[in-house]
Each structure stands twice: as C-alpha cells, then as structure tokens.
Amino acid sequence: MHKLMTGLARTLAIVGGIVLSLLILLTCASILGRLLNGFFHGDFMQSAAPGLADWAIGIGIGPVNGDFELVEAGVAFAIFCFLPLCQITAGHASVDILANTFSRRVNRFLRMVTEVIFAAVLVLIAWKLFDGMMSKRAYAETTFLLQFPIWWAYALSFVAAFAAALVGVYMGAVRSYECFSGRILVWDGVEATQ
C-alpha cells in the first residue's frame, strides 16, 4: 500500500512540476511580449523602422492574453499536486524545540495527532473544493479574458486535493497504528532523532 501511495504522490509531484515549469515559461513569454510591444510602440522604433514596428504589432507581439488567469488556475493545481508528496515524506515544516525533549511514546502520539488533524483538514479542503466546483459549474461562471469555465480549474485542483486527502488519511492511519503498536511502519528520518 505504501508503494502505491508513494507512487501516486510522486506522479502528482511530477505533474505539478511540469505545470509549474510551463507557467514559468508562459509568464516569461508574456513579460517578453509586453516588453517588445512597448519597444515597437516606442518613438525610436516608430521613427527608425516604422514598417517593422507596425508589422510586429500587427502579428500580435505583446503580452499573452489571460496569462494571469492561467497562472492563477495552474498554481493552485500545482500546489495541490505537491501536497501528497510533502505529506507522505513528512516534508511539512515543523518546530521541534520541545519535541526533542519528549519520550518516543509522546512523540509518536504527537505525530499521530498531527497526521490525523492534517488528514481531516485535507479531506475538508477536498470536500469544499468539490462544493465550489459544483457551484461554479451550476452558475456557468467563466474567466474574464479567456472565458473558460472556472469550474475546470476547480476540477483539476479537486483531483489533486482528493489525492492529497487520500494520502493524508493513509498517513493518519499509519501513524495511528505506529502510536498504538510501538512499531514504525514508515521511516522518514524523523525517527532517527528520537
């Protein structure tokens, strides 16, 4: 089961990384287009090479239309894609000032409580994303510039959030078993200091 969950988490992280890389390229293209558009509209190009400037403006050199809408939807999706891997590898930020002074049993209990709460929060987020998606779909809301349905972004984020909730519930169950049995099922490096 752990291999399956780890594979799911890594696959989503790769997809999230690809989406984030594409969004970076989109943002760079939009910034470059905006810069070139300003350059071709500028006095220098209009006086030195008006034909070239008019041609470049005519073919549409400029910022990518709706770039912020795509970035907004894509970044939300990418964040939800990274959550499962962060959850299964215990990659979330933690403050261990007091935890290092506690016994193993207390630390196992704290890890269990943390994982169970995190799982509950991830399930809640997935559930509310699903509600939001259904609401946006029912009202047929679209983005301002590109006019694509907003529920598409919600749907993509929901799929990744559902996977994050699934991994969160799995890790909550694993840490609960570890707490009550005293055995460690999933080593993530935190146990070595206890």
PDB file of C-alpha atoms in Angstrom:
ATOM      1  CA  MET A   1       0.000   0.000   0.000  1.00  0.00           C
ATOM      2  CA  HIS A   2       2.857   2.367   0.834  1.00  0.00           C
ATOM      3  CA  LYS A   3       4.392   1.866  -2.619  1.00  0.00           C
ATOM      4  CA  LEU A   4       1.072   2.728  -4.259  1.00  0.00           C
ATOM      5  CA  MET A   5       0.631   5.893  -2.183  1.00  0.00           C
ATOM      6  CA  THR A   6       4.238   6.941  -2.743  1.00  0.00           C
ATOM      7  CA  GLY A   7       3.867   6.347  -6.486  1.00  0.00           C
ATOM      8  CA  LEU A   8       0.694   8.426  -6.567  1.00  0.00           C
ATOM      9  CA  ALA A   9       2.367  11.211  -4.600  1.00  0.00           C
ATOM     10  CA  ARG A  10       5.469  11.249  -6.811  1.00  0.00           C
ATOM     11  CA  THR A  11       3.456  11.145 -10.030  1.00  0.00           C
ATOM     12  CA  LEU A  12       1.371  14.109  -8.917  1.00  0.00           C
ATOM     13  CA  ALA A  13       4.502  15.996  -7.861  1.00  0.00           C
ATOM     14  CA  ILE A  14       5.990  15.443 -11.327  1.00  0.00           C
ATOM     15  CA  VAL A  15       2.781  16.642 -12.985  1.00  0.00           C
ATOM     16  CA  GLY A  16       2.745  19.667 -10.679  1.00  0.00           C
ATOM     17  CA  GLY A  17       6.366  20.394 -11.540  1.00  0.00           C
ATOM     18  CA  ILE A  18       5.643  20.215 -15.263  1.00  0.00           C
ATOM     19  CA  VAL A  19       2.648  22.535 -14.891  1.00  0.00           C
ATOM     20  CA  LEU A  20       4.680  24.974 -12.802  1.00  0.00           C
ATOM     21  CA  SER A  21       7.503  24.928 -15.389  1.00  0.00           C
ATOM     22  CA  LEU A  22       5.014  25.652 -18.176  1.00  0.00           C
ATOM     23  CA  LEU A  23       3.568  28.509 -16.150  1.00  0.00           C
ATOM     24  CA  ILE A  24       7.059  29.950 -15.718  1.00  0.00           C
ATOM     25  CA  LEU A  25       7.585  29.796 -19.487  1.00  0.00           C
ATOM     26  CA  LEU A  26       4.168  31.381 -20.062  1.00  0.00           C
ATOM     27  CA  THR A  27       4.985  34.203 -17.653  1.00  0.00           C
ATOM     28  CA  CYS A  28       8.374  34.801 -19.291  1.00  0.00           C
ATOM     29  CA  ALA A  29       6.768  34.849 -22.763  1.00  0.00           C
ATOM     30  CA  SER A  30       4.134  37.296 -21.558  1.00  0.00           C
ATOM     31  CA  ILE A  31       6.719  39.608 -19.985  1.00  0.00           C
ATOM     32  CA  LEU A  32       8.905  39.454 -23.091  1.00  0.00           C
ATOM     33  CA  GLY A  33       5.879  40.138 -25.302  1.00  0.00           C
ATOM     34  CA  ARG A  34       4.879  43.103 -23.148  1.00  0.00           C
ATOM     35  CA  LEU A  35       8.438  44.455 -23.312  1.00  0.00           C
ATOM     36  CA  LEU A  36       8.668  44.018 -27.098  1.00  0.00           C
ATOM     37  CA  ASN A  37       5.240  45.555 -27.583  1.00  0.00           C
ATOM     38  CA  GLY A  38       6.321  48.639 -25.676  1.00  0.00           C
ATOM     39  CA  PHE A  39       9.565  48.727 -27.674  1.00  0.00           C
ATOM     40  CA  PHE A  40       7.740  48.558 -31.031  1.00  0.00           C
ATOM     41  CA  HIS A  41       5.248  51.221 -29.924  1.00  0.00           C
ATOM     42  CA  GLY A  42       8.102  53.455 -28.748  1.00  0.00           C
ATOM     43  CA  ASP A  43       9.271  56.590 -30.527  1.00  0.00           C
ATOM     44  CA  PHE A  44      12.615  55.060 -31.529  1.00  0.00           C
ATOM     45  CA  MET A  45      11.133  52.102 -33.471  1.00  0.00           C
ATOM     46  CA  GLN A  46       8.290  54.188 -34.881  1.00  0.00           C
ATOM     47  CA  SER A  47      10.812  56.634 -36.365  1.00  0.00           C
ATOM     48  CA  ALA A  48      13.689  54.241 -37.224  1.00  0.00           C
ATOM     49  CA  ALA A  49      11.734  51.309 -38.648  1.00  0.00           C
ATOM     50  CA  PRO A  50       8.022  52.069 -38.768  1.00  0.00           C
ATOM     51  CA  GLY A  51       7.318  49.210 -41.181  1.00  0.00           C
ATOM     52  CA  LEU A  52       8.953  46.623 -38.915  1.00  0.00           C
ATOM     53  CA  ALA A  53       7.266  48.096 -35.844  1.00  0.00           C
ATOM     54  CA  ASP A  54       3.827  48.058 -37.488  1.00  0.00           C
ATOM     55  CA  TRP A  55       4.401  44.510 -38.764  1.00  0.00           C
ATOM     56  CA  ALA A  56       5.457  43.242 -35.300  1.00  0.00           C
ATOM     57  CA  ILE A  57       2.466  44.932 -33.667  1.00  0.00           C
ATOM     58  CA  GLY A  58       0.207  43.621 -36.427  1.00  0.00           C
ATOM     59  CA  ILE A  59       1.192  39.966 -35.896  1.00  0.00           C
ATOM     60  CA  GLY A  60       0.274  40.314 -32.247  1.00  0.00           C
ATOM     61  CA  ILE A  61       3.558  40.667 -30.399  1.00  0.00           C
ATOM     62  CA  GLY A  62       2.527  41.561 -26.900  1.00  0.00           C
ATOM     63  CA  PRO A  63       1.622  40.027 -23.573  1.00  0.00           C
ATOM     64  CA  VAL A  64      -0.135  36.659 -23.540  1.00  0.00           C
ATOM     65  CA  ASN A  65      -3.845  37.301 -23.278  1.00  0.00           C
ATOM     66  CA  GLY A  66      -5.229  35.999 -19.997  1.00  0.00           C
ATOM     67  CA  ASP A  67      -1.841  34.991 -18.634  1.00  0.00           C
ATOM     68  CA  PHE A  68      -2.799  35.796 -15.052  1.00  0.00           C
ATOM     69  CA  GLU A  69      -5.951  33.651 -15.350  1.00  0.00           C
ATOM     70  CA  LEU A  70      -3.892  30.661 -16.480  1.00  0.00           C
ATOM     71  CA  VAL A  71      -1.256  31.265 -13.807  1.00  0.00           C
ATOM     72  CA  GLU A  72      -3.910  31.550 -11.105  1.00  0.00           C
ATOM     73  CA  ALA A  73      -5.529  28.244 -12.055  1.00  0.00           C
ATOM     74  CA  GLY A  74      -2.239  26.474 -12.723  1.00  0.00           C
ATOM     75  CA  VAL A  75      -0.520  27.469  -9.496  1.00  0.00           C
ATOM     76  CA  ALA A  76      -3.492  26.287  -7.424  1.00  0.00           C
ATOM     77  CA  PHE A  77      -3.388  22.942  -9.214  1.00  0.00           C
ATOM     78  CA  ALA A  78       0.397  22.648  -8.774  1.00  0.00           C
ATOM     79  CA  ILE A  79       0.181  23.362  -5.042  1.00  0.00           C
ATOM     80  CA  PHE A  80      -2.359  20.586  -4.578  1.00  0.00           C
ATOM     81  CA  CYS A  81      -0.131  18.283  -6.658  1.00  0.00           C
ATOM     82  CA  PHE A  82       2.786  18.826  -4.277  1.00  0.00           C
ATOM     83  CA  LEU A  83       0.804  18.225  -1.074  1.00  0.00           C
ATOM     84  CA  PRO A  84       0.661  14.398  -1.267  1.00  0.00           C
ATOM     85  CA  LEU A  85       4.448  14.029  -1.584  1.00  0.00           C
ATOM     86  CA  CYS A  86       5.001  16.508   1.212  1.00  0.00           C
ATOM     87  CA  GLN A  87       2.524  14.584   3.361  1.00  0.00           C
ATOM     88  CA  ILE A  88       3.932  11.103   2.755  1.00  0.00           C
ATOM     89  CA  THR A  89       7.562  12.163   3.266  1.00  0.00           C
ATOM     90  CA  ALA A  90       6.847  14.303   6.353  1.00  0.00           C
ATOM     91  CA  GLY A  91       8.132  17.296   4.440  1.00  0.00           C
ATOM     92  CA  HIS A  92       5.962  19.874   6.159  1.00  0.00           C
ATOM     93  CA  ALA A  93       7.676  22.458   8.297  1.00  0.00           C
ATOM     94  CA  SER A  94       7.852  21.535  11.952  1.00  0.00           C
ATOM     95  CA  VAL A  95       9.206  23.142  15.094  1.00  0.00           C
ATOM     96  CA  ASP A  96      10.946  20.605  17.307  1.00  0.00           C
ATOM     97  CA  ILE A  97      12.140  22.795  20.162  1.00  0.00           C
ATOM     98  CA  LEU A  98      10.140  20.908  22.786  1.00  0.00           C
ATOM     99  CA  ALA A  99       9.533  17.666  20.905  1.00  0.00           C
ATOM    100  CA  ASN A 100      13.179  16.629  21.166  1.00  0.00           C
ATOM    101  CA  THR A 101      12.872  16.557  24.950  1.00  0.00           C
ATOM    102  CA  PHE A 102       9.828  14.256  24.922  1.00  0.00           C
ATOM    103  CA  SER A 103       9.915  10.472  25.064  1.00  0.00           C
ATOM    104  CA  ARG A 104       9.398   8.322  21.965  1.00  0.00           C
ATOM    105  CA  ARG A 105       5.898   7.435  23.086  1.00  0.00           C
ATOM    106  CA  VAL A 106       4.898  11.099  23.447  1.00  0.00           C
ATOM    107  CA  ASN A 107       6.462  11.943  20.074  1.00  0.00           C
ATOM    108  CA  ARG A 108       4.600   9.066  18.401  1.00  0.00           C
ATOM    109  CA  PHE A 109       1.374  10.330  19.932  1.00  0.00           C
ATOM    110  CA  LEU A 110       2.074  13.893  18.738  1.00  0.00           C
ATOM    111  CA  ARG A 111       2.866  12.645  15.225  1.00  0.00           C
ATOM    112  CA  MET A 112      -0.349  10.642  15.192  1.00  0.00           C
ATOM    113  CA  VAL A 113      -2.426  13.631  16.300  1.00  0.00           C
ATOM    114  CA  THR A 114      -0.722  15.862  13.748  1.00  0.00           C
ATOM    115  CA  GLU A 115      -1.275  13.393  10.893  1.00  0.00           C
ATOM    116  CA  VAL A 116      -4.916  12.796  11.827  1.00  0.00           C
ATOM    117  CA  ILE A 117      -5.627  16.535  12.036  1.00  0.00           C
ATOM    118  CA  PHE A 118      -3.806  17.093   8.759  1.00  0.00           C
ATOM    119  CA  ALA A 119      -5.850  14.304   7.141  1.00  0.00           C
ATOM    120  CA  ALA A 120      -9.071  15.876   8.404  1.00  0.00           C
ATOM    121  CA  VAL A 121      -8.057  19.276   7.036  1.00  0.00           C
ATOM    122  CA  LEU A 122      -7.135  17.772   3.643  1.00  0.00           C
ATOM    123  CA  VAL A 123     -10.479  15.957   3.473  1.00  0.00           C
ATOM    124  CA  LEU A 124     -12.257  19.221   4.347  1.00  0.00           C
ATOM    125  CA  ILE A 125     -10.333  21.114   1.644  1.00  0.00           C
ATOM    126  CA  ALA A 126     -11.160  18.463  -0.970  1.00  0.00           C
ATOM    127  CA  TRP A 127     -14.818  18.480   0.051  1.00  0.00           C
ATOM    128  CA  LYS A 128     -15.077  22.286  -0.134  1.00  0.00           C
ATOM    129  CA  LEU A 129     -13.260  22.317  -3.488  1.00  0.00           C
ATOM    130  CA  PHE A 130     -15.839  19.846  -4.772  1.00  0.00           C
ATOM    131  CA  ASP A 131     -18.644  22.091  -3.456  1.00  0.00           C
ATOM    132  CA  GLY A 132     -17.033  25.109  -5.094  1.00  0.00           C
ATOM    133  CA  MET A 133     -16.606  23.243  -8.361  1.00  0.00           C
ATOM    134  CA  MET A 134     -20.271  22.252  -8.417  1.00  0.00           C
ATOM    135  CA  SER A 135     -21.329  25.819  -7.600  1.00  0.00           C
ATOM    136  CA  LYS A 136     -19.155  27.328 -10.344  1.00  0.00           C
ATOM    137  CA  ARG A 137     -20.456  24.731 -12.786  1.00  0.00           C
ATOM    138  CA  ALA A 138     -24.102  25.372 -11.873  1.00  0.00           C
ATOM    139  CA  TYR A 139     -23.728  29.121 -12.411  1.00  0.00           C
ATOM    140  CA  ALA A 140     -21.575  28.670 -15.552  1.00  0.00           C
ATOM    141  CA  GLU A 141     -19.041  31.230 -14.373  1.00  0.00           C
ATOM    142  CA  THR A 142     -16.174  31.954 -16.746  1.00  0.00           C
ATOM    143  CA  THR A 143     -12.909  33.832 -16.532  1.00  0.00           C
ATOM    144  CA  PHE A 144     -12.913  37.467 -17.646  1.00  0.00           C
ATOM    145  CA  LEU A 145     -10.499  37.382 -20.581  1.00  0.00           C
ATOM    146  CA  LEU A 146     -10.253  33.808 -21.809  1.00  0.00           C
ATOM    147  CA  GLN A 147     -13.853  32.922 -21.000  1.00  0.00           C
ATOM    148  CA  PHE A 148     -13.022  29.366 -19.967  1.00  0.00           C
ATOM    149  CA  PRO A 149     -15.295  27.863 -17.306  1.00  0.00           C
ATOM    150  CA  ILE A 150     -13.921  28.451 -13.811  1.00  0.00           C
ATOM    151  CA  TRP A 151     -15.084  25.019 -12.702  1.00  0.00           C
ATOM    152  CA  TRP A 152     -12.371  23.453 -14.901  1.00  0.00           C
ATOM    153  CA  ALA A 153      -9.698  24.906 -12.598  1.00  0.00           C
ATOM    154  CA  TYR A 154     -11.668  23.734  -9.579  1.00  0.00           C
ATOM    155  CA  ALA A 155     -11.968  20.245 -11.079  1.00  0.00           C
ATOM    156  CA  LEU A 156      -8.224  19.932 -11.670  1.00  0.00           C
ATOM    157  CA  SER A 157      -7.464  21.194  -8.178  1.00  0.00           C
ATOM    158  CA  PHE A 158     -10.088  18.849  -6.728  1.00  0.00           C
ATOM    159  CA  VAL A 159      -8.445  15.795  -8.321  1.00  0.00           C
ATOM    160  CA  ALA A 160      -5.091  16.717  -6.771  1.00  0.00           C
ATOM    161  CA  ALA A 161      -6.724  17.658  -3.439  1.00  0.00           C
ATOM    162  CA  PHE A 162      -8.585  14.340  -3.371  1.00  0.00           C
ATOM    163  CA  ALA A 163      -5.271  12.511  -3.859  1.00  0.00           C
ATOM    164  CA  ALA A 164      -3.747  14.627  -1.076  1.00  0.00           C
ATOM    165  CA  ALA A 165      -6.674  13.736   1.203  1.00  0.00           C
ATOM    166  CA  LEU A 166      -6.270  10.054   0.327  1.00  0.00           C
ATOM    167  CA  VAL A 167      -2.565  10.138   1.180  1.00  0.00           C
ATOM    168  CA  GLY A 168      -3.331  12.154   4.320  1.00  0.00           C
ATOM    169  CA  VAL A 169      -5.866   9.603   5.549  1.00  0.00           C
ATOM    170  CA  TYR A 170      -3.409   6.794   4.771  1.00  0.00           C
ATOM    171  CA  MET A 171      -0.631   8.517   6.740  1.00  0.00           C
ATOM    172  CA  GLY A 172      -3.043   9.219   9.592  1.00  0.00           C
ATOM    173  CA  ALA A 173      -3.857   5.513   9.736  1.00  0.00           C
ATOM    174  CA  VAL A 174      -0.164   4.570   9.576  1.00  0.00           C
ATOM    175  CA  ARG A 175       0.801   6.963  12.388  1.00  0.00           C
ATOM    176  CA  SER A 176      -2.154   5.767  14.486  1.00  0.00           C
ATOM    177  CA  TYR A 177      -1.021   2.163  14.092  1.00  0.00           C
ATOM    178  CA  GLU A 178       2.544   3.169  14.957  1.00  0.00           C
ATOM    179  CA  CYS A 179       1.372   5.031  18.056  1.00  0.00           C
ATOM    180  CA  PHE A 180      -0.666   2.151  19.432  1.00  0.00           C
ATOM    181  CA  SER A 181       1.625  -0.711  18.389  1.00  0.00           C
ATOM    182  CA  GLY A 182       5.002   0.896  19.088  1.00  0.00           C
ATOM    183  CA  ARG A 183       6.267  -0.269  15.669  1.00  0.00           C
ATOM    184  CA  ILE A 184       7.397   2.102  12.943  1.00  0.00           C
ATOM    185  CA  LEU A 185       5.908   1.283   9.536  1.00  0.00           C
ATOM    186  CA  VAL A 186       7.071   4.300   7.533  1.00  0.00           C
ATOM    187  CA  TRP A 187      10.555   5.640   8.178  1.00  0.00           C
ATOM    188  CA  ASP A 188      11.003   9.221   7.131  1.00  0.00           C
ATOM    189  CA  GLY A 189      14.135  10.251   9.011  1.00  0.00           C
ATOM    190  CA  VAL A 190      12.361  11.891  11.946  1.00  0.00           C
ATOM    191  CA  GLU A 191      12.507   8.677  13.977  1.00  0.00           C
ATOM    192  CA  ALA A 192      16.314   8.592  13.971  1.00  0.00           C
ATOM    193  CA  THR A 193      16.500  11.534  16.406  1.00  0.00           C
ATOM    194  CA  GLN A 194      14.031  10.073  18.867  1.00  0.00           C
TER     195      GLN A 194
END
